[in-house]
Every structure is written in structure tokens, then in C-alpha cells.
Coordinates of C-alpha atoms in Angstrom, one line a residue:
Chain I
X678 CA 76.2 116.0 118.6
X679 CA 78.4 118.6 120.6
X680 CA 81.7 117.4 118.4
X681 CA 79.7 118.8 115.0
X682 CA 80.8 122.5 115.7
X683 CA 84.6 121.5 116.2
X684 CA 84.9 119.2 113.3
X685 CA 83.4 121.9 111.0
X686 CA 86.4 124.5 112.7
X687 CA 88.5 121.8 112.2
X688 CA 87.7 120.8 108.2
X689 CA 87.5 124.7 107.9
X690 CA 91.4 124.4 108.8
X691 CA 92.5 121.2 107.2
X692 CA 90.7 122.7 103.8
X693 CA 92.6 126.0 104.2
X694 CA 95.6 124.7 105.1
X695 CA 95.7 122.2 102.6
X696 CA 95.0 123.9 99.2
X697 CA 94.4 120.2 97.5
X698 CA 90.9 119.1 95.9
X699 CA 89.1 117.0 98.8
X700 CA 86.5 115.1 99.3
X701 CA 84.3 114.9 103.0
X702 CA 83.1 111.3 103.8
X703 CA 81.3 109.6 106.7
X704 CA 81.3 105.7 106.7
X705 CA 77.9 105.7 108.3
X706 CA 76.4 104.8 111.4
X707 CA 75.8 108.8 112.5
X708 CA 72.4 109.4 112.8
X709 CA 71.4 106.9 116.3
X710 CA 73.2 105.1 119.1
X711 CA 72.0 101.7 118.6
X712 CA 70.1 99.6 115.5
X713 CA 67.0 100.6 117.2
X714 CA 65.0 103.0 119.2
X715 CA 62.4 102.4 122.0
X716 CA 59.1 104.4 122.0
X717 CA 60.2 106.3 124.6
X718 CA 63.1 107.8 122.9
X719 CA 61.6 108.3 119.4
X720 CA 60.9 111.5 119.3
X721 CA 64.3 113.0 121.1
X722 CA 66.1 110.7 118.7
X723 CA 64.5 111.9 115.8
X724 CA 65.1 115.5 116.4
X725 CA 69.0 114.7 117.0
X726 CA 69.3 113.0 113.7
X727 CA 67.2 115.9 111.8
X728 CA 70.2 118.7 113.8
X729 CA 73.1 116.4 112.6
X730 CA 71.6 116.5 108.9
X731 CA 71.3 120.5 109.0
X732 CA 74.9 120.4 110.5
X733 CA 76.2 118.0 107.7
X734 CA 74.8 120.4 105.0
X735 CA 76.6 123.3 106.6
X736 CA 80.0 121.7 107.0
X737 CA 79.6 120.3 103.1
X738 CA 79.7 116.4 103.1
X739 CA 79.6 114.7 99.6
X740 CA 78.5 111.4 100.9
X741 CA 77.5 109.1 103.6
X742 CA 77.0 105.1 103.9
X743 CA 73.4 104.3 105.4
X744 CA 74.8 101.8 107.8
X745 CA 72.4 99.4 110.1
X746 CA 72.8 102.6 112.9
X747 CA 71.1 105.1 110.2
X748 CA 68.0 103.1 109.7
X749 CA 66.9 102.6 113.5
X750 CA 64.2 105.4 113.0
X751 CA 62.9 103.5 109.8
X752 CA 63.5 103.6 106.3
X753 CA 61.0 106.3 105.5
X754 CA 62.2 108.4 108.1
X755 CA 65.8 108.0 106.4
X756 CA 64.5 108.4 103.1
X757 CA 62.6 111.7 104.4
X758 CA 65.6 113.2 105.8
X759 CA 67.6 111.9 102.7
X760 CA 65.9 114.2 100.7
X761 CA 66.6 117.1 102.9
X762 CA 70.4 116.0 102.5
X763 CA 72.7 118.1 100.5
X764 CA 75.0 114.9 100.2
X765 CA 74.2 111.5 99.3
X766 CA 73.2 108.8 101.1
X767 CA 74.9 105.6 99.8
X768 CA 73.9 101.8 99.9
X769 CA 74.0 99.8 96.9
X770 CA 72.7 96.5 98.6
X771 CA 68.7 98.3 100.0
X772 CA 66.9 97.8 97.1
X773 CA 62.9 98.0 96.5
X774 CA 61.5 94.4 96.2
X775 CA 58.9 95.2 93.8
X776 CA 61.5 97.3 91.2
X777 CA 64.5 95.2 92.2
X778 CA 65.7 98.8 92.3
X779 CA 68.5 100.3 95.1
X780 CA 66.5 103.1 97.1
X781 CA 69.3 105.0 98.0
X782 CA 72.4 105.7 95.5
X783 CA 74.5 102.9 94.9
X784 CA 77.5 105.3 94.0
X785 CA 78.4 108.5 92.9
X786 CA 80.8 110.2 91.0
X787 CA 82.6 113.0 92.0
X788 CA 85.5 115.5 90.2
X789 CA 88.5 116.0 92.3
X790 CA 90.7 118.4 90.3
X791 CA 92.2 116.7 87.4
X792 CA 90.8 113.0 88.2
X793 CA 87.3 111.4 88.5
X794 CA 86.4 110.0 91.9
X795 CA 83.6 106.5 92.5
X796 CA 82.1 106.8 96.1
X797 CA 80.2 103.6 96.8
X798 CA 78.1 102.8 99.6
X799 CA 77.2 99.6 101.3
X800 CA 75.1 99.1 104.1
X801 CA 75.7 96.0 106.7
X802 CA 74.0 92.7 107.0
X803 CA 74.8 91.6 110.9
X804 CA 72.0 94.4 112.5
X805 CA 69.4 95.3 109.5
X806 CA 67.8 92.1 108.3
X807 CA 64.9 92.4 105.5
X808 CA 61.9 91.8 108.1
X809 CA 63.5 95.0 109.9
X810 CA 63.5 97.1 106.6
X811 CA 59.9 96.8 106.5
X812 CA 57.7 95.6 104.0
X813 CA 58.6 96.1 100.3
X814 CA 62.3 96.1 101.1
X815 CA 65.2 93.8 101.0
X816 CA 68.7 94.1 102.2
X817 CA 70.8 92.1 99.9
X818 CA 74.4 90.4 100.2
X819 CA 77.4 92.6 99.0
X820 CA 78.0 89.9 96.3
X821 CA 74.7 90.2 94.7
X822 CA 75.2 93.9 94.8
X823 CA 78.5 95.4 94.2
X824 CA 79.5 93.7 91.8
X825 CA 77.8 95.3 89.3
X826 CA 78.1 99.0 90.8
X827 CA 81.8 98.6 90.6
X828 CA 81.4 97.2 86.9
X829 CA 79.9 100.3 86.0
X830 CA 81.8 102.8 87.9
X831 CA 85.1 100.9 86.6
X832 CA 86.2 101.8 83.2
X833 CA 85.4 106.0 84.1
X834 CA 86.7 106.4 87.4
X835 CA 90.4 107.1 88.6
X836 CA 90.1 106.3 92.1
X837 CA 87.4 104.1 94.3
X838 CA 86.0 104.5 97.6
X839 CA 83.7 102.4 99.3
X840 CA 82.1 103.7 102.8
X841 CA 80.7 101.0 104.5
X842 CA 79.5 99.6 108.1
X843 CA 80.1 96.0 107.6
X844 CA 82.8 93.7 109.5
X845 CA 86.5 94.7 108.7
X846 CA 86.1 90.0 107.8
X847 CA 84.0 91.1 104.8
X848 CA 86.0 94.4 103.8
X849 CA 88.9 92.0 103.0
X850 CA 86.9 89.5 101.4
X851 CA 85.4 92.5 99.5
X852 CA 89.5 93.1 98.8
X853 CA 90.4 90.2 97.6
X854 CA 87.6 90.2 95.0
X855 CA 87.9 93.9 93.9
X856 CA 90.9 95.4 93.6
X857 CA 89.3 98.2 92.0
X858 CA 88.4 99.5 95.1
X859 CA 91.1 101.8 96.5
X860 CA 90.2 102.9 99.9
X861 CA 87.4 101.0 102.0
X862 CA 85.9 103.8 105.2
X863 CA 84.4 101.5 107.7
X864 CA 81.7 102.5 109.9
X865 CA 79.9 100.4 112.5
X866 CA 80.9 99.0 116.3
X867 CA 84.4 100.0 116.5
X868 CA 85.5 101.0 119.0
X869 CA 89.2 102.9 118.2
X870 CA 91.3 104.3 115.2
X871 CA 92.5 102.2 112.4
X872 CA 95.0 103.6 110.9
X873 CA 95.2 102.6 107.3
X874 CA 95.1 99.2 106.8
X875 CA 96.4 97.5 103.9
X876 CA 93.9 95.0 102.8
X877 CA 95.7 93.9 99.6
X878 CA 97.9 95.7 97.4
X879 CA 95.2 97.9 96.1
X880 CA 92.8 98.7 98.9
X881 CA 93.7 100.8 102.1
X882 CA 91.2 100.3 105.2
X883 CA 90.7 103.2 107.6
X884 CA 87.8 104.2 109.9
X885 CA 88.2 107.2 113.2
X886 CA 87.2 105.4 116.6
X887 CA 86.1 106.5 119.9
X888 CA 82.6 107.4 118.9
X889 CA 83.1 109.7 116.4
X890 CA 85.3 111.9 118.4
X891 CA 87.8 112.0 115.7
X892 CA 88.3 113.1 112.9
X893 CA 90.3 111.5 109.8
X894 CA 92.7 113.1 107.1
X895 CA 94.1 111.2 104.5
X896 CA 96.2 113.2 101.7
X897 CA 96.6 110.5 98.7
X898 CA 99.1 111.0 95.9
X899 CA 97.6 108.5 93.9
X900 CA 99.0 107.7 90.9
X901 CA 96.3 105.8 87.8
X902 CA 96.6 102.2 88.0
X903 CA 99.2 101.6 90.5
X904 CA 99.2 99.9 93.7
X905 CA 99.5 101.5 97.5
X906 CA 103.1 101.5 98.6
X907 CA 103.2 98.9 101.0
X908 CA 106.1 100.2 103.2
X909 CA 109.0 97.7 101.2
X910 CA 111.6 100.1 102.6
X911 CA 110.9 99.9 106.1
X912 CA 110.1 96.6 105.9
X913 CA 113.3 95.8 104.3
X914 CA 115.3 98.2 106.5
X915 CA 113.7 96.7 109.8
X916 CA 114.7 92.5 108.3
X917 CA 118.1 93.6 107.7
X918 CA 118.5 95.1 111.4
X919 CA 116.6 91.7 113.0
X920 CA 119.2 89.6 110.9
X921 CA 121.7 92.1 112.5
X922 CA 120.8 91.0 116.3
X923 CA 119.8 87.3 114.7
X924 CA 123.9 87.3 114.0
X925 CA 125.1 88.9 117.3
X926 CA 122.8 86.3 119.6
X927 CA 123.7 83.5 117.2
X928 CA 127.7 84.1 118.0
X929 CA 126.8 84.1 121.9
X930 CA 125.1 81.3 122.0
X931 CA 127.2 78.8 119.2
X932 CA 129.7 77.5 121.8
X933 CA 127.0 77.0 124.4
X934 CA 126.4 73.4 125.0
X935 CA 123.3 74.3 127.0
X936 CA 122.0 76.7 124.4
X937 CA 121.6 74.1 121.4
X938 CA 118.0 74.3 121.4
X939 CA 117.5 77.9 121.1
X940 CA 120.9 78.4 119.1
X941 CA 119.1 76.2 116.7
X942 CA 115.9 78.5 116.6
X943 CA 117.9 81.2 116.1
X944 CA 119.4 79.9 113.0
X945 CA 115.7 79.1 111.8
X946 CA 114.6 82.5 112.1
X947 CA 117.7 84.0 110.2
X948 CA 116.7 81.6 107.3
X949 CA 113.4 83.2 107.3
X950 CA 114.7 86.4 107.5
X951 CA 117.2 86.6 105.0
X952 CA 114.1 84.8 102.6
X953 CA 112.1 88.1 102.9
X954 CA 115.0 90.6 102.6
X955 CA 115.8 88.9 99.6
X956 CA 112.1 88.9 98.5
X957 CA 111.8 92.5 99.2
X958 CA 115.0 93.6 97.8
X959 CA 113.6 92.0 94.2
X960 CA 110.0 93.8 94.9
X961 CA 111.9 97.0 95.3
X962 CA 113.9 96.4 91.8
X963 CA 110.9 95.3 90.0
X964 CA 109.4 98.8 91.0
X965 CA 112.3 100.5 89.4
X966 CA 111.8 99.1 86.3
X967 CA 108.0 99.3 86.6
X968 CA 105.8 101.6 84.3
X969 CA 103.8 102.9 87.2
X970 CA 105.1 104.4 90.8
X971 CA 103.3 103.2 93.8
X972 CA 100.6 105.4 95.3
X973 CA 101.2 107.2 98.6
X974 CA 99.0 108.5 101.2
X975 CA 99.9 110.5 104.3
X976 CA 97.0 109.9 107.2
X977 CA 96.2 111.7 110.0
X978 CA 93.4 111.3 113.1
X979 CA 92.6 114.6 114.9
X980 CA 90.4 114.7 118.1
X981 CA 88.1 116.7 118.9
X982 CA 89.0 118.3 122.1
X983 CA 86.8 120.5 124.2
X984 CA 88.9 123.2 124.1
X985 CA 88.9 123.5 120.3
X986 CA 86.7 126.4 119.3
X987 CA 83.3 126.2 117.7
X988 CA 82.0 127.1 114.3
X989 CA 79.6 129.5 114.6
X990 CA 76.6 128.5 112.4
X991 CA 76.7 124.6 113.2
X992 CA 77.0 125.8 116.8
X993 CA 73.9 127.6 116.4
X994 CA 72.3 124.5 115.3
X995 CA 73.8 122.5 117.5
X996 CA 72.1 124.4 120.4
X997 CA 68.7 124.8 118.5
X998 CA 68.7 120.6 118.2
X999 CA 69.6 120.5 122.1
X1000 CA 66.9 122.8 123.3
X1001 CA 64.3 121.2 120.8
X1002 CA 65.1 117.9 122.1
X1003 CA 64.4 119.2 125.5
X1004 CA 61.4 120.6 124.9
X1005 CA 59.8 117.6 123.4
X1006 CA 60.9 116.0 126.5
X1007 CA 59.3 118.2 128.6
X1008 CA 55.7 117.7 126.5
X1009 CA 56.2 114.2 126.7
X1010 CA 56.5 114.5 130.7
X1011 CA 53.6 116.4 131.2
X1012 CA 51.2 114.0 129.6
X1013 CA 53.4 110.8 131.2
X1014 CA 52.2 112.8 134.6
X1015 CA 48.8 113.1 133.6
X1016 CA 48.7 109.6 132.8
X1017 CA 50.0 108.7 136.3
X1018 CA 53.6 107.2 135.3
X1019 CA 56.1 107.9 138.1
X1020 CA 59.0 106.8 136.9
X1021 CA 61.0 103.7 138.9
X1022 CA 59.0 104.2 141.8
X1023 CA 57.3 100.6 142.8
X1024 CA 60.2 99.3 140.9
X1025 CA 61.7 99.0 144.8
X1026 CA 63.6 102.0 144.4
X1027 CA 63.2 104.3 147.8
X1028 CA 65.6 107.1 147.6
X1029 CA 68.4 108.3 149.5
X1030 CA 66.7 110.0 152.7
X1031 CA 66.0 106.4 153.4
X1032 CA 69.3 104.6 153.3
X1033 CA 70.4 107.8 155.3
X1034 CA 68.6 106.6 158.1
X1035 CA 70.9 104.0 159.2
X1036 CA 73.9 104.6 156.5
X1037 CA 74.4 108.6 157.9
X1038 CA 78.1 108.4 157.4
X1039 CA 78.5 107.5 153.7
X1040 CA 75.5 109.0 153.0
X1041 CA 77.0 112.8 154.5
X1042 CA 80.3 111.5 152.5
X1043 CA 77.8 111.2 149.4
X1044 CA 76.5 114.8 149.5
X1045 CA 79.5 116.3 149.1
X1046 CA 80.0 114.2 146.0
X1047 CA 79.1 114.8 142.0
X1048 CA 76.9 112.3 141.9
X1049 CA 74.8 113.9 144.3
X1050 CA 73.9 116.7 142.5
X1051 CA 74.0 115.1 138.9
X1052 CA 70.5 116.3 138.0
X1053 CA 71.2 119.8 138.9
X1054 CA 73.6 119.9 136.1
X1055 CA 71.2 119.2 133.3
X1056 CA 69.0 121.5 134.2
X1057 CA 71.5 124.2 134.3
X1058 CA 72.1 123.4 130.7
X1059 CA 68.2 122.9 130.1
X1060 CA 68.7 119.4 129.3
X1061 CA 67.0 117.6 132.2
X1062 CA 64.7 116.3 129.4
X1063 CA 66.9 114.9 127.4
X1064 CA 66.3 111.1 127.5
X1065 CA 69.8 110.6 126.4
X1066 CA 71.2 112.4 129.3
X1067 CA 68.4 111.3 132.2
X1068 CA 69.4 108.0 132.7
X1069 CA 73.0 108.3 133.9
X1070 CA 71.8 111.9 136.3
X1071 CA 69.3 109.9 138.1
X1072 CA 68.5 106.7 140.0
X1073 CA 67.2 103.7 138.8
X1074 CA 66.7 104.5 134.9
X1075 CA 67.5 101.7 132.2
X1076 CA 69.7 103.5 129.8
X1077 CA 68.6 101.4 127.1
X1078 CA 65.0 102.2 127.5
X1079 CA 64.7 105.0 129.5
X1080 CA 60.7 104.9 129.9
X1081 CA 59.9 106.9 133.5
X1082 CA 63.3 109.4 132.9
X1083 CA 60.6 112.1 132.1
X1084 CA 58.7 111.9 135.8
X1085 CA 61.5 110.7 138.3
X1086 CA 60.7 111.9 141.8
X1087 CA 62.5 114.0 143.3
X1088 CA 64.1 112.0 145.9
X1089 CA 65.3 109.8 142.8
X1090 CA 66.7 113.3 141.2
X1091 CA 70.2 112.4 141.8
X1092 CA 72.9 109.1 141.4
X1093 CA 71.4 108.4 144.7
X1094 CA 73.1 104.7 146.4
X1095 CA 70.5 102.4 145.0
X1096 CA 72.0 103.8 141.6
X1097 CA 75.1 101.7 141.9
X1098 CA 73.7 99.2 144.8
X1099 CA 70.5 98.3 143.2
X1100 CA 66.8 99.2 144.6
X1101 CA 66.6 99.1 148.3
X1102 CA 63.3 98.1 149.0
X1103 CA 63.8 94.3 150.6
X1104 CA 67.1 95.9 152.2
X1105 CA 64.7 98.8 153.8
X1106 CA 62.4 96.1 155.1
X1107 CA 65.0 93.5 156.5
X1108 CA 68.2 94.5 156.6
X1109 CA 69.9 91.2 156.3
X1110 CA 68.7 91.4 153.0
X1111 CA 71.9 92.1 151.4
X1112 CA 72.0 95.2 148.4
X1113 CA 73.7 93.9 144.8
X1114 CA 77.3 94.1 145.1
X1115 CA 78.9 96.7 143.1
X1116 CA 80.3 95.9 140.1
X1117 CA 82.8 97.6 137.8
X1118 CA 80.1 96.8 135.2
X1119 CA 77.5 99.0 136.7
X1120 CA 79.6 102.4 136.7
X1121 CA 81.0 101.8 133.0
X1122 CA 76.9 102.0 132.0
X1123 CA 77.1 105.5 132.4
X1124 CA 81.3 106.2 132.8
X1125 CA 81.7 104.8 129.6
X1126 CA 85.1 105.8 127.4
X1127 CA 82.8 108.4 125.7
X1128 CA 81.9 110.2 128.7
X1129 CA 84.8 109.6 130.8
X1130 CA 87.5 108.2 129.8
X1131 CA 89.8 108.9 132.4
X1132 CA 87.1 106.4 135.0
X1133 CA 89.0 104.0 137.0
X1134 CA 87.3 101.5 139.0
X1135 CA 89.7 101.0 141.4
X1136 CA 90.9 103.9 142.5
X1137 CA 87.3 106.2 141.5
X1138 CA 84.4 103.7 142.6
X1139 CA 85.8 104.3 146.7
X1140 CA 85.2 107.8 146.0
X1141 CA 81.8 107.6 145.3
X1142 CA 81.0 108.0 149.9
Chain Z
X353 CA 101.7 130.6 84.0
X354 CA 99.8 131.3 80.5
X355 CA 102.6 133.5 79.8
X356 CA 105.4 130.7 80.7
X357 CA 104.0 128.3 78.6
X358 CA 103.6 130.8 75.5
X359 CA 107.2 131.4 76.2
X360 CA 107.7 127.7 76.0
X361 CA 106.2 127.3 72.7
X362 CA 107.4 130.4 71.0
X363 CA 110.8 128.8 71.4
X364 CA 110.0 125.4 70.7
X365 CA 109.5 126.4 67.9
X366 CA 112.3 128.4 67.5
X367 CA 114.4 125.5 68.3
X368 CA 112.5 122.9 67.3
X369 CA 112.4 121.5 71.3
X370 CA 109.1 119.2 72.1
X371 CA 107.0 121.0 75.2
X372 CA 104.9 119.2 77.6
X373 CA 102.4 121.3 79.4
X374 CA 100.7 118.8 81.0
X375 CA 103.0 117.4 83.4
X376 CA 103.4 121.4 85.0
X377 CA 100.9 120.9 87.8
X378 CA 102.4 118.5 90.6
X379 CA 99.4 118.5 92.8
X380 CA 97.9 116.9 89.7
X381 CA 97.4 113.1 91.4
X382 CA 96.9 114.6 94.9
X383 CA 93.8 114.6 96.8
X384 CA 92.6 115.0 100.3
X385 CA 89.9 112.8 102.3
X386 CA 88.5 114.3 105.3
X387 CA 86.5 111.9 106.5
X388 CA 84.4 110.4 109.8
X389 CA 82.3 107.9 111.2
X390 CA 80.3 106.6 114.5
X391 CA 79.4 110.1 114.8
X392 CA 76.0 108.5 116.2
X393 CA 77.9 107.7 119.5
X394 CA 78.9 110.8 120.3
X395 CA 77.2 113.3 122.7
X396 CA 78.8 116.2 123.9
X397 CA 79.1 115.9 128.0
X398 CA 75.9 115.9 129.9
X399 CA 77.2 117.4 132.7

């Protein structure tokens, strides 16, 4: 949620230095972390995906794919916030089972300047399943779907794009079967940058990576019913320079007895090379004497550094999201301690004083650490009731379901050692009782490449006492 | 631009050359995607 001020500075100066016609797209999957959402974390998580909506108004998105990600909070929840959205939410493939109707947009159709723009939306099948959707909904295959979208959207539009969060597998078999589609943006479990892809002749692939801390520009010169340039020049340029050293090794190695064998392979490989220079050279002429030039595109990632600058008005939203979230947290604590739940304690969790005991050494080292005042630092920032900070500022929370975050004792306030040596109950009571080793598993839970992507286990974990 | 074009016709005519207008603007085919995903997974620093 922090990234949303700095991507609306940065569109703000992509849009002004760029004085083209534009459209602003998200593939989908930006509303929750995971394809669902524990009980404990409902509230907080609903709140965040409300602030990101508000923020997507401001910065002016056209459309959005509902992916498997954006439906964790249910389908009437989406459809409630959907019709707060200023932009549309795309899936051709969640339709209503009694009207055999799509209940978001399939499509829509936007004017870019001089040329009339199809954005299509289709939501995964691998994470939401029709039992998940609910009663009276159905998530349907792309093949019974999009078919018919693209049919209509065809004959009208100059340029297709699909957003969509299923497996880069199906965006190629969606391809193959429709090369009207012109540019595919994938959402979903990736986990870096794709830069554009070329899935056929007529369909780029592209998606941003690292948890949506990057941003994607693609300026397309795209010319009406003509393919993507596929890069035959440097393709052709790079075969005639391997032939080059295929030549130069083949002369060393022709008089070598010993060399026959590889002299041999060498020869192969220039027969296959000179096969696709000469099958690029002809591609190259027919394109000469084609009707229609190739369509370009120029593409672009751009992260979203801390020290970029904020925009003001998503930033004020932005901060009004965080300290809402925190708040709720904070009801929700109050009645969790009336009701008497105290977190991981009885879970064999014992807290730091105790290990200190007998461990005085590492556990002085530990003080002096971050990890020992990890806590403190959300409250600074008011967020010590933010159930998707808690669990990685305190010991002995499941990030997954944080249930207990909201009323961890204070001796459990901290990344204490049971955090990364497991609870130290049957340690405390018989020391031969061996704690879990540590595992370079256990600190990526919470240093993951989001968070810290400079984290090395080697050289970091020692540091830790 | 208007002007250039009136121009442009007022001698076509005079000479009897053929103007295209439509081809003037290059920007014409251009467009720009600004686009994102996965912004689910992103939290700014906790601390």
C-alpha cells in the first residue's frame, strides 16, 4: 500500500513527459495477499483493499482484471467496492449461474487518440473454483468465455489487450488461438519482470514483478493489422556473427586429429546457422515488399524506490487506510482481552527473560540487536495493530493466520530467540531437550524479497546474537 | 496548422497537386500503457 503515492508521482511524470494518448492498466491480483483471508484478518484486510480503491480512483486507472487474489474477501464484497470503482473491473469468465450472465465487464472499449482500444479481462482458474465463488456463481474456462468477447470486440477495435492472472501455459495457448489479441498483462504469482514476451507474432506478454513494486511503461507504435516486430535484425545480425566464430573454431580445429568429434559438431551447427540467416534474410525481404510495417513498442520497468517522492492526495489516503487499519486492530484487541485470548502463550512460548537465564551471553548480544526492539517500531508508526505487520515484530505469531497478534504479552513483544528457535517450553524444563534448528526457511517468513531484499542467510542469520 | 493546410489546398488547387491531410499527425498509431500488477503483495516497510 505505501508504493501507491510513488507510482501516482511517477504516472504523473511518465504522462507529462510523454505527451501520447495512454491507457493505465493493472493485471489484477491487487486488492489481498493470498486467495483467502482468515477471520482474524478480515477486517484489516478489508479496509486496505477499500484505501487501494480510493487510491486507484485518484491516480485514474481505466481497468483492472479481477484475478483469484481480488476475490479473497468474497464476491459481494468485490462487487461492493466495484461499484465505488471509477475504472472497471474485468473478468469475462464470472458469470451468474442463473442469467448465464458475466457479473463483472467482460471488456471495454476505450478511445486512445485516433484509434479504438478492446481491454478484456479474465480471471484465473488454478485458485477460484466455483464452490469458492459462492452460491449462484460459476467460474468458467477461458474457451467457453473469450471467445465470444473477442468476437464482438473484433471487427471495431484497433488494438487488443487482455489483463489477466492466469498461467503464462494458458496466455500462449490463448495466443495461438487469438491472434487478435495484441498485448496479454499477466497478473498472479510471479515473482519478477517480464519483459515483453513474444507469444506469437501478434501477441506481446508483459507483467511488473517483485510484488507490485514496479511499475511498467510500454510506448506502442502500433500500426492496423500488422504484426509485432520480432527483432529479425538482431536476430539476423547476432547468426551472421556466431557463423563468424563457427568459421574461425572450425579452421583451428580441421587439421586436429583429436578434435574430429567436436570439428564435426561445429560443422553441424554452422549448417543450422546459415539455415536461419537465410530464413531471416527472406522474412526481412518479404517485409519490404509487405503492405503493412511491423508494430513497435519501446518497454520500460521503473521501481518504486523509497526515496522517490509522494503524491500528495494518494498519500493522504494512504495514511488515512494505515491508521484505520490500526484502529480496527486495536477494537479488535480489546474485546480478544476481554475474552481472555493471550496470544501464543500456552503455545510453549516463554519469552526471552527466560532463555537469558542460562543463555546471558547471546542474549546481552541480542539486546543490542533490531530484532530486539521490533515492536517498538510499529508503534512508533501507530501500526502495532496491524495484523499484517504483527507477525514478523513479535514472537511466536503464524504469519498466515495471525490469530493472538492483537494480545501478545509483553515479554513476547519483540523477535525474541524462540522466534527463530521455536517455543522453549520442553527446552526450559530439561535442557537436553534440544530447540528446532534454525533454518534459512524460518528468517525468509518474515525477510522475504519484499521486505528485505538485501537478507542473506549466511552472512546475516550470525548476526542475529 | 489549420492555416498550413488551407495553404495546402489553396494551392492544390492552383496547381492541380493532390493533398493528404491525414497522414500530418505522426503520433497518429502511438500509444502509451502504463500499467501494474501484484500490487496486493506490496506493503510499504513495517519497520
Amino acid at each position: 500500500l505505501g508504493g501507491l503515492s510513488k507510482k501516482a508521482y511517477r504516472f504523473n511524470k511518465v504522462l507529462q513527459a510523454k505527451d501520447l494518448p495512454f491507457l493505465i492498466l493493472d493485471g489484477g491480483a491487487l486488492l489481498f495477499k493470498n486467495t483467502f483471508i482468515t477471520a482474524s484478518q478480515e477486517v484489516q484486510a478489508k479496509i486496505t483493499a477499500d484505501g487501494i480503491v480510493k487510491a486507484y480512483n485518484l491516480i485514474g486507472y481505466d481497468a483492472v482484471g479481477v484475478s483469484s487474489r481480488d476475490l479473497a474477501g468474497g464476491i459481494d464484497f468485490l462487487l461492493e467496492l466495484a461499484s465505488r470503482s471509477d475504472f472497471a473491473w474485468l473478468s469475462a469468465n464470472i458469470i451468474d449461474s442463473n442469467s448465464n450472465k458475466p457479473i463483472f465487464k467482460p471488456a471495454v472499449s476505450m478511445n486512445i487518440g485516433a484509434r479504438k482500444a478492446a481491454v478484456l479481462g479474465l480471471t484465473d482458474t488454478l485458485h477460484a473454483r466455483s464452490e469458492s465463488l459462492g452460491p449462484g456463481f460459476k467460474l468458467k474456462s477461458w474457451q467457453q468465455t473469450l471467445p465470444k468477447v473477442i468476437e464482438e470486440m473484433r471487427s471495431t477495435h484497433d488494438f487488443m489487450i487482455l489483463l489477466t492472472s492466469v498461467s503464462e501455459k494458458t496466455c500462449r495457448e490463448i495466443a495461438r488461438a487469438h491472434p487478435e489479441i495484441n498485448l496479454i498483462i499477466q497478473a498472479g504469482g510471479t515473482s519478477s519482470n517480464q519483459s515483453p514476451l513474444l507469444l506469437t507474432d501478434n501477441t506481446l506478454l508483459t507483467r511488473t514483478g517483485k510484488q507490485g513494486k514496479y511499475i511498467g511503461i510500454m510506448e506502442v507504435d502500433w500500426q492496423k493489422g500488422g504484426k509485432w516486430d520480432s527483432g529479425q535484425e538482431e536476430k539476423l545480425i547476432a547468426s551472421r556473427n556466431e557463423i563468424d566464430r563457427l568459421n574461425w573454431q572450425i579452421t583451428r580445429h580441421r587439421n586436429r586429429l583429436e578434435s574430429k568429434e567436436l570439428h564435426q559438431k561445429l560443422e553441424n551447427r554452422r549448417l543450422e546457422v546459415n539455415t536461419e540467416v537465410k530464413r531471416l534474410e527472406q522474412e526481412l525481404r518479404d517485409r519490404l515488399t509487405a503492405d503493412v510495417r511491423p508494430s513497435s513498442y519501446k518497454s520500460q520497468f521503473i521501481a518504486m524506490d523509497i526515496s522517490l517522492p509522494d503524491q500528495p492526495t494518494v498519500l493522504e489516503i494512504v495514511n488515512e487506510t494505515n491508521r484505520l487499519v490500526n484502529e480496527a486492530g486495536e477494537n479488535t484487541a480489546s474485546s480478544e482481552a476481554v475474552a481472555g485470548i493471550t496470544g501464543p502463550i500456552g503455545k510453549g512460548f516463554v519469552g526471552w527473560t527466560k532463555c537469558q537465564k542460562c543463555h546471558n551471553k547471546e542474549a546481552s548480544a541480542w539486546l543490542n540487536t533490531r530484532h530486539a526492539t521490533a515492536f517498538l517500531t510499529l508503534i512508533e508508526k501507530n501500526q502495532q495493530f496491524n495484523l499484517q505487520c504483527v507477525p514478523c515484530h513479535v514472537t511466536g505469531i503464524d504469519n498466515y493466520d495471525p490469530a493472538g497478534a492483537l494480545t501478545i504479552p509483553r515479554e513476547l513483544q519483540q523477535v525474541g530467540c524462540e522466534a527463530c528457535h521455536g517455543p522453549g517450553q520442553n527446552h526450559l524444563s530439561n535442557p537436553t531437550n534440544s530447540t528446532r534448528p534454525v533454518t534459512e526457511q524460518i528468517c525468509l517468513s518474515c525477510h522475504t524479497e519484499e521486505q528485505d531484499d538485501n537478507f542473506d542467510f549466511i552472512s546475516d542469520a550470525p548476526k542475529s546474537h | 496548422m489549420r492555416k498550413m493546410i488551407g495553404a495546402l489546398v489553396i494551392l492544390s488547387l492552383v496547381s492541380g497537386m493532390t493533398v493528404s491531410a491525414a497522414t500530418t499527425d505522426v503520433t497518429n498509431n502511438k500509444l502509451l500503457v502504463i500499467y501494474s500488477n501484484n500490487v496486493n503483495g506490496e506493503t510499504e516497510p513495517c519497520g
